[in-house]
Coordinates of C-alpha atoms (C1' of nucleotides) and ligand atoms in Angstrom, one line a residue:
Chain A
M3 CA -8.0 5.8 21.7
T4 CA -5.0 7.4 20.1
P5 CA -5.6 10.6 17.5
V6 CA -5.3 8.7 14.6
A7 CA -7.7 6.1 15.6
K8 CA -9.8 9.1 17.3
R9 CA -9.7 11.2 13.8
K10 CA -11.2 7.7 12.1
M11 CA -14.3 8.4 14.2
E12 CA -14.6 11.5 13.5
R13 CA -14.6 11.3 9.4
R14 CA -16.9 8.3 9.4
K15 CA -19.3 10.3 12.1
T16 CA -19.2 13.0 8.8
F17 CA -19.3 11.0 6.0
N18 CA -22.4 9.3 8.2
D19 CA -23.9 12.1 9.2
Y20 CA -23.4 14.2 5.6
I21 CA -25.5 10.5 3.9
A22 CA -28.0 11.3 6.5
K23 CA -28.8 14.7 5.6
K24 CA -28.7 13.7 2.0
Q25 CA -31.0 11.0 2.6
L26 CA -28.6 8.6 0.7
K27 CA -28.2 5.3 1.6
S28 CA -25.2 3.6 2.9
T29 CA -24.2 0.3 0.7
K30 CA -21.7 -2.1 1.3
Q31 CA -19.9 -0.8 -2.2
R32 CA -19.8 2.9 0.2
D33 CA -17.9 1.0 3.1
T34 CA -15.5 -0.9 1.4
I35 CA -14.0 2.1 -0.4
F36 CA -14.4 4.5 2.6
N37 CA -11.8 1.6 3.7
E38 CA -9.7 0.9 1.7
F39 CA -8.8 4.5 0.4
F40 CA -8.7 5.9 4.7
N41 CA -6.8 2.7 5.2
N42 CA -3.8 2.8 2.4
Y43 CA -4.2 6.0 1.1
M44 CA -3.0 7.9 4.2
G45 CA -0.8 11.2 2.9
K46 CA -1.2 9.9 -0.3
H47 CA -2.5 11.9 -3.8
V48 CA -4.5 8.8 -5.9
T49 CA -6.1 9.2 -8.9
V50 CA -9.6 7.4 -9.3
E51 CA -7.9 5.8 -11.7
E52 CA -5.4 3.6 -9.3
L53 CA -7.9 2.6 -6.4
Y54 CA -10.1 1.4 -8.4
E55 CA -7.8 -0.9 -9.7
G56 CA -6.0 -1.4 -6.0
I57 CA -10.2 -1.8 -4.5
K58 CA -10.1 -4.2 -7.8
Q59 CA -8.0 -6.3 -6.1
N60 CA -9.9 -7.7 -3.3
H61 CA -13.3 -5.9 -4.3
P62 CA -13.6 -7.4 -8.4
S63 CA -16.6 -6.8 -7.9
I64 CA -16.7 -2.7 -7.2
G65 CA -16.8 -0.3 -11.2
F66 CA -14.9 2.1 -11.5
A67 CA -17.6 4.6 -11.7
T68 CA -18.8 3.4 -8.3
V69 CA -15.2 4.5 -6.6
Y70 CA -15.7 7.3 -9.2
R71 CA -19.2 9.1 -7.5
T72 CA -17.8 7.5 -4.3
L73 CA -14.9 9.7 -3.7
K74 CA -16.9 12.7 -5.3
L75 CA -18.7 12.3 -2.1
F76 CA -16.3 12.4 -0.2
K77 CA -15.3 15.6 -1.7
E78 CA -18.4 16.6 -0.7
S79 CA -18.8 15.8 2.8
G80 CA -15.3 17.3 3.7
I81 CA -13.5 14.3 4.5
A82 CA -11.0 14.2 1.6
S83 CA -9.8 16.8 -0.9
E84 CA -9.2 17.1 -5.1
R85 CA -6.0 18.2 -6.2
N86 CA -5.2 19.2 -9.7
F87 CA -1.7 19.1 -10.6
G88 CA -1.5 19.1 -14.7
D89 CA -1.1 16.1 -15.6
G90 CA -5.0 16.4 -16.9
K91 CA -6.3 13.4 -13.6
A92 CA -8.2 14.5 -10.8
R93 CA -6.7 13.5 -7.5
Y94 CA -7.8 12.7 -3.9
E95 CA -6.9 13.0 -0.7
P96 CA -7.8 12.5 2.9
I97 CA -8.2 15.1 5.1
R98 CA -6.2 14.8 7.6
S99 CA -7.9 17.1 10.5
E100 CA -10.4 19.8 10.8
T101 CA -7.8 22.1 11.0
E102 CA -5.8 21.1 8.7
H103 CA -4.2 23.1 5.4
H104 CA -1.0 22.4 3.5
H105 CA 0.2 23.0 -0.1
H106 CA 2.0 20.9 -2.7
M107 CA 5.6 21.0 -4.3
I108 CA 5.9 18.6 -7.3
C109 CA 8.8 17.4 -9.1
T110 CA 8.1 17.4 -13.4
E111 CA 10.5 15.1 -13.3
C112 CA 10.1 11.6 -11.1
G113 CA 6.4 12.9 -9.6
Q114 CA 7.3 13.1 -6.1
I115 CA 4.8 15.5 -4.1
M116 CA 6.2 17.1 -1.4
E117 CA 3.9 18.8 1.1
F118 CA 4.7 21.9 3.0
A119 CA 2.5 24.4 5.1
N120 CA 3.7 28.7 6.0
M121 CA 2.0 30.2 7.9
Q122 CA 3.2 33.9 6.8
I123 CA 1.9 32.7 3.3
E124 CA -1.6 32.3 4.8
S125 CA -2.0 35.4 6.1
C126 CA 0.0 37.2 2.8
L127 CA -2.7 35.9 0.6
L128 CA -5.6 36.7 3.2
Q129 CA -4.6 40.5 3.0
V130 CA -4.2 41.1 0.5
A131 CA -7.6 39.0 -0.3
K132 CA -9.1 41.7 2.2
L133 CA -7.7 44.9 0.9
N134 CA -9.5 43.4 -2.8
E135 CA -12.7 43.1 -0.9
F136 CA -12.6 39.7 -1.7
D137 CA -14.4 37.1 -0.2
V138 CA -11.9 33.4 -0.4
L139 CA -14.1 30.3 -0.6
N140 CA -10.2 28.3 -1.0
H141 CA -6.9 28.7 -2.4
K142 CA -4.0 26.5 -4.1
L143 CA -0.6 27.3 -4.0
E144 CA 1.6 24.3 -6.0
I145 CA 5.5 24.9 -6.5
Y146 CA 6.5 23.3 -9.8
G147 CA 10.5 21.9 -10.1
K148 CA 13.0 19.1 -9.4
C149 CA 13.3 17.1 -5.6
S150 CA 16.6 17.3 -3.9
N151 CA 16.9 13.3 -5.9
C152 CA 16.0 14.7 -9.3
S153 CA 18.3 18.1 -9.8
D154 CA 21.9 16.1 -8.9
Chain B
M27 CA 9.1 55.2 -28.6
T28 CA 6.2 54.5 -25.4
P29 CA 7.0 51.6 -22.9
V30 CA 4.0 49.4 -24.6
A31 CA 5.7 50.0 -28.3
K32 CA 9.1 48.8 -27.4
R33 CA 7.6 45.8 -25.4
K34 CA 5.8 45.2 -28.3
M35 CA 9.1 45.0 -30.6
E36 CA 11.1 43.0 -27.7
R37 CA 8.0 39.8 -27.7
R38 CA 8.3 40.5 -32.0
K39 CA 11.9 39.5 -31.8
T40 CA 11.9 37.1 -28.6
F41 CA 9.5 35.2 -31.5
N42 CA 11.1 35.8 -34.3
D43 CA 14.4 34.2 -32.4
Y44 CA 12.5 31.1 -31.8
I45 CA 11.3 30.4 -35.1
A46 CA 14.6 30.3 -36.4
K47 CA 16.3 28.9 -33.5
K48 CA 13.3 26.0 -33.8
Q49 CA 14.2 26.4 -38.0
L50 CA 10.2 26.7 -38.2
K51 CA 9.0 29.2 -40.5
S52 CA 7.0 32.2 -40.5
T53 CA 3.9 31.8 -42.2
K54 CA 0.6 35.0 -42.4
Q55 CA -1.3 32.7 -40.3
R56 CA 1.5 33.1 -37.3
D57 CA 1.4 36.5 -38.2
T58 CA -2.4 37.3 -38.3
I59 CA -2.4 35.2 -34.7
F60 CA 0.2 37.0 -33.1
N61 CA -1.5 40.5 -33.9
E62 CA -4.8 39.1 -32.8
F63 CA -3.6 38.1 -29.5
F64 CA -1.3 40.8 -28.8
N65 CA -3.7 43.8 -30.1
N66 CA -6.4 42.3 -28.4
Y67 CA -6.4 40.4 -25.4
M68 CA -3.9 42.0 -23.1
G69 CA -4.5 41.9 -19.3
K70 CA -6.7 38.7 -20.7
H71 CA -7.0 34.9 -19.7
V72 CA -8.5 33.8 -23.1
T73 CA -9.4 30.2 -24.6
V74 CA -7.7 28.6 -27.6
E75 CA -12.0 28.5 -28.7
E76 CA -12.8 32.0 -27.8
L77 CA -9.4 33.4 -29.4
Y78 CA -10.1 31.1 -32.1
E79 CA -14.1 32.8 -32.3
G80 CA -12.1 36.0 -32.5
I81 CA -10.1 35.7 -35.0
K82 CA -12.6 34.0 -37.8
Q83 CA -14.6 37.1 -37.3
N84 CA -12.2 38.5 -40.1
H85 CA -10.1 35.6 -41.3
P86 CA -12.3 33.2 -41.8
S87 CA -10.4 30.6 -43.6
I88 CA -7.8 30.5 -40.2
G89 CA -7.9 27.2 -38.8
F90 CA -9.0 26.0 -35.2
A91 CA -5.6 23.8 -35.3
T92 CA -3.3 26.4 -36.4
V93 CA -4.9 29.2 -33.3
Y94 CA -4.2 26.4 -31.1
R95 CA -0.6 25.2 -31.8
T96 CA 0.3 28.9 -32.4
L97 CA -0.1 29.9 -29.0
K98 CA 1.3 26.3 -27.9
L99 CA 4.5 28.1 -30.4
F100 CA 4.2 31.6 -28.0
K101 CA 3.9 29.7 -24.6
E102 CA 7.5 27.6 -25.8
S103 CA 9.3 30.8 -26.9
G104 CA 7.8 32.2 -23.7
I105 CA 5.8 35.3 -24.8
A106 CA 2.8 34.0 -23.4
S107 CA 2.1 31.7 -20.4
E108 CA -0.3 29.6 -20.6
R109 CA -3.4 29.3 -17.0
N110 CA -5.7 26.5 -15.7
F111 CA -8.6 28.2 -13.4
G112 CA -10.3 24.3 -12.9
D113 CA -12.8 25.2 -15.6
G114 CA -10.9 22.5 -17.6
K115 CA -10.3 24.8 -20.2
A116 CA -6.6 25.9 -20.5
R117 CA -6.4 29.5 -20.6
Y118 CA -3.2 31.8 -22.1
E119 CA -2.7 35.1 -21.5
P120 CA 0.4 38.0 -23.0
I121 CA 3.8 38.2 -20.9
R122 CA 3.4 42.1 -20.5
S123 CA 7.0 42.1 -19.4
E124 CA 10.5 40.2 -18.7
T125 CA 10.3 40.3 -15.6
E126 CA 6.2 40.7 -14.0
H127 CA 5.1 37.5 -12.2
H128 CA 1.9 37.5 -10.7
H129 CA -0.9 35.0 -9.5
H130 CA -4.9 35.2 -9.8
M131 CA -8.1 35.7 -8.0
I132 CA -10.9 34.0 -9.8
C133 CA -14.7 34.6 -8.9
T134 CA -16.2 31.8 -9.0
E135 CA -19.7 33.3 -9.5
C136 CA -19.2 35.8 -12.1
G137 CA -15.9 34.5 -13.9
Q138 CA -14.1 37.4 -12.7
I139 CA -10.4 37.7 -12.6
M140 CA -8.2 39.4 -10.9
E141 CA -4.3 40.1 -11.0
F142 CA -2.0 40.0 -7.5
A143 CA 1.4 40.2 -7.3
N144 CA 3.3 40.1 -3.5
M145 CA 7.0 39.5 -2.8
Q146 CA 6.7 38.7 1.2
I147 CA 4.8 35.6 -1.0
E148 CA 7.0 35.1 -3.4
S149 CA 10.2 34.7 -0.7
C150 CA 8.2 32.6 1.6
L151 CA 7.9 30.8 -1.0
L152 CA 11.4 30.2 -2.2
Q153 CA 12.4 29.9 1.4
V154 CA 10.5 26.9 1.3
A155 CA 11.5 25.4 -1.3
K156 CA 14.6 25.9 -0.5
L157 CA 14.5 24.4 3.2
N158 CA 13.7 21.3 1.3
E159 CA 16.8 21.3 -1.3
F160 CA 13.6 21.4 -4.1
D161 CA 14.8 23.1 -7.6
V162 CA 11.9 25.8 -7.5
L163 CA 10.5 25.7 -11.9
N164 CA 7.4 27.2 -11.3
H165 CA 5.0 28.2 -9.1
K166 CA 0.8 28.8 -9.1
L167 CA -1.3 30.6 -6.3
E168 CA -5.2 30.8 -7.0
I169 CA -7.8 32.3 -4.4
Y170 CA -11.0 31.3 -5.7
G171 CA -14.1 32.8 -4.0
K172 CA -16.4 35.6 -4.3
C173 CA -15.2 39.4 -5.9
S174 CA -17.1 42.8 -4.5
N175 CA -19.6 42.8 -6.7
C176 CA -20.9 39.6 -6.2
S177 CA -20.4 38.7 -2.5
D178 CA -23.5 41.3 -1.6
Chain C
dT29 C1' 13.3 32.5 -61.4
dT30 C1' 12.5 27.6 -61.2
dT31 C1' 13.1 23.3 -58.2
dA32 C1' 13.2 20.8 -54.7
dT33 C1' 13.1 19.9 -49.6
dT34 C1' 10.9 21.1 -45.2
dA35 C1' 7.2 22.9 -42.6
dT36 C1' 2.4 24.6 -42.2
dT37 C1' -2.2 24.5 -42.6
dG38 C1' -7.2 22.5 -42.2
dA39 C1' -10.0 19.1 -41.9
dT40 C1' -11.0 15.6 -39.7
dA41 C1' -10.1 11.6 -36.5
dT42 C1' -8.4 9.8 -31.5
dT43 C1' -7.6 10.3 -27.0
dA44 C1' -8.5 9.9 -22.3
dA45 C1' -10.8 11.9 -19.0
dA46 C1' -15.3 13.2 -16.6
dT47 C1' -19.4 12.7 -16.6
dA48 C1' -24.8 10.9 -18.2
dT49 C1' -27.5 6.7 -19.3
dC50 C1' -30.5 3.3 -17.5
dA51 C1' -31.9 -1.3 -16.3
dA52 C1' -31.1 -4.4 -12.5
dA53 C1' -30.2 -4.9 -8.0
dA54 C1' -29.9 -2.9 -3.0
dT55 C1' -31.4 -0.2 0.6
dC56 C1' -34.5 1.6 4.3
dG57 C1' -38.7 2.9 6.1
dT58 C1' -43.8 1.2 7.8
Chain D
dA12 C1' -42.4 -8.2 3.8
dC13 C1' -44.1 -4.9 0.7
dG14 C1' -43.1 0.1 -1.9
dA15 C1' -41.0 4.2 -2.5
dT16 C1' -36.0 5.6 -3.2
dT17 C1' -31.3 5.2 -3.8
dT18 C1' -27.1 3.2 -5.9
dT19 C1' -24.4 0.2 -8.8
dG20 C1' -22.1 -1.7 -12.8
dA21 C1' -21.9 -1.3 -17.3
dT22 C1' -22.1 1.0 -21.1
dA23 C1' -22.4 6.1 -24.0
dT24 C1' -21.1 10.4 -24.7
dT25 C1' -19.3 14.8 -23.7
dT26 C1' -15.4 18.0 -24.3
dA27 C1' -10.6 19.3 -24.3
dA28 C1' -6.7 18.2 -26.0
dT29 C1' -3.9 16.0 -29.8
dA30 C1' -2.9 12.8 -34.0
dT31 C1' -2.8 12.0 -38.4
dC32 C1' -2.1 13.5 -43.1
dA33 C1' -3.3 15.8 -48.0
dA34 C1' -2.6 19.7 -49.7
dT35 C1' -0.6 24.6 -50.0
dA36 C1' 3.1 27.5 -48.7
dA37 C1' 7.6 28.5 -47.5
dT38 C1' 12.5 28.9 -47.8
dA39 C1' 17.2 26.9 -49.6
dA40 C1' 19.3 25.7 -53.7
dA41 C1' 20.5 25.5 -58.1
Ligands
MN221 MN1 -1.9 16.6 0.2
MN222 MN1 -2.9 36.9 -15.3
ZN223 ZN1 11.9 14.6 -8.3
ZN224 ZN1 -17.4 37.3 -9.4

DNA sequence: TTTATTATTGATATTAAATATCAAAATCGT
DNA sequence: ACGATTTTGATATTTAATATCAATAATAAA
């Protein structure tokens, strides 16, 4: 089994476990949204509206509210992250592995989003928090500017 | 003259210059809001609503829209920063010096906001950007978690 | 100082994203 | 299959941000 396929199963299990733990129900809609999101938006940062429009193509009966609620569920269960890049719309992205962690550079010109990770920044940050006796739950680092295409 | 008083004059000049350059007008309301904001909210992160409520005490005729627009003007002229800490409300803070730059740790329990600066993080960040040929305009780093009071 | 021009103000309306409501439908343990 | 519980999709509500506009104020010109 490829690592991608393995991760796919893990994610499914995590979600199913969450559903079970919270005494929620498995539904066709949740399945559909799960598949659409994790098959078509890997490495993307999609808004609720965008995902809804995408799903509507093949599943016209699924409502916006259900997509909205299901993405929230993905977030709560730890298989997706919510992001906010300052345009007033929440974005969601699949979490690629249990341990991965990254930040973003957002081109203010063309909207392109680039990802990066940096161990040194992460450890500096934890050190700062420790120094201030601050118990870190999560953090975000965003760089805004122009990508190489747009800064010519 | 104390450094604080000096900075006060600089800020006033920066704002006046901006007003002049953009062919805007000096008004009593802008003066009032300027004084309230820079006298009472140094080191704070105030929402438009909060500042408006504060000003209303002594200046009941000043409207919300004017406070809103004036804070935007402060931002545009470079004497205030707009911040967004994930509660859906924009916050504004006076810029304390031409060169200062800092980030935030936000307690998700009590809402306390702590500031910090870290040169190492800043240089790592610029290095990452350079590597990706990304032209940095600005960036933000926020740490969410529990402050020492709240994590007992 | 009066007048003309242009910008500002404050009240109110609009927008847009997030979230709440609710009756009908679906799920699931028995 | 039944009954309890949750979900769904349509729609309504909320809220912060922003737009509109007639009355007013600030500045420039005469
Ligand atoms: Mn990402
Ligand atoms: Mn600050
Ligand atoms: Zn770009
Ligand atoms: Zn706290």
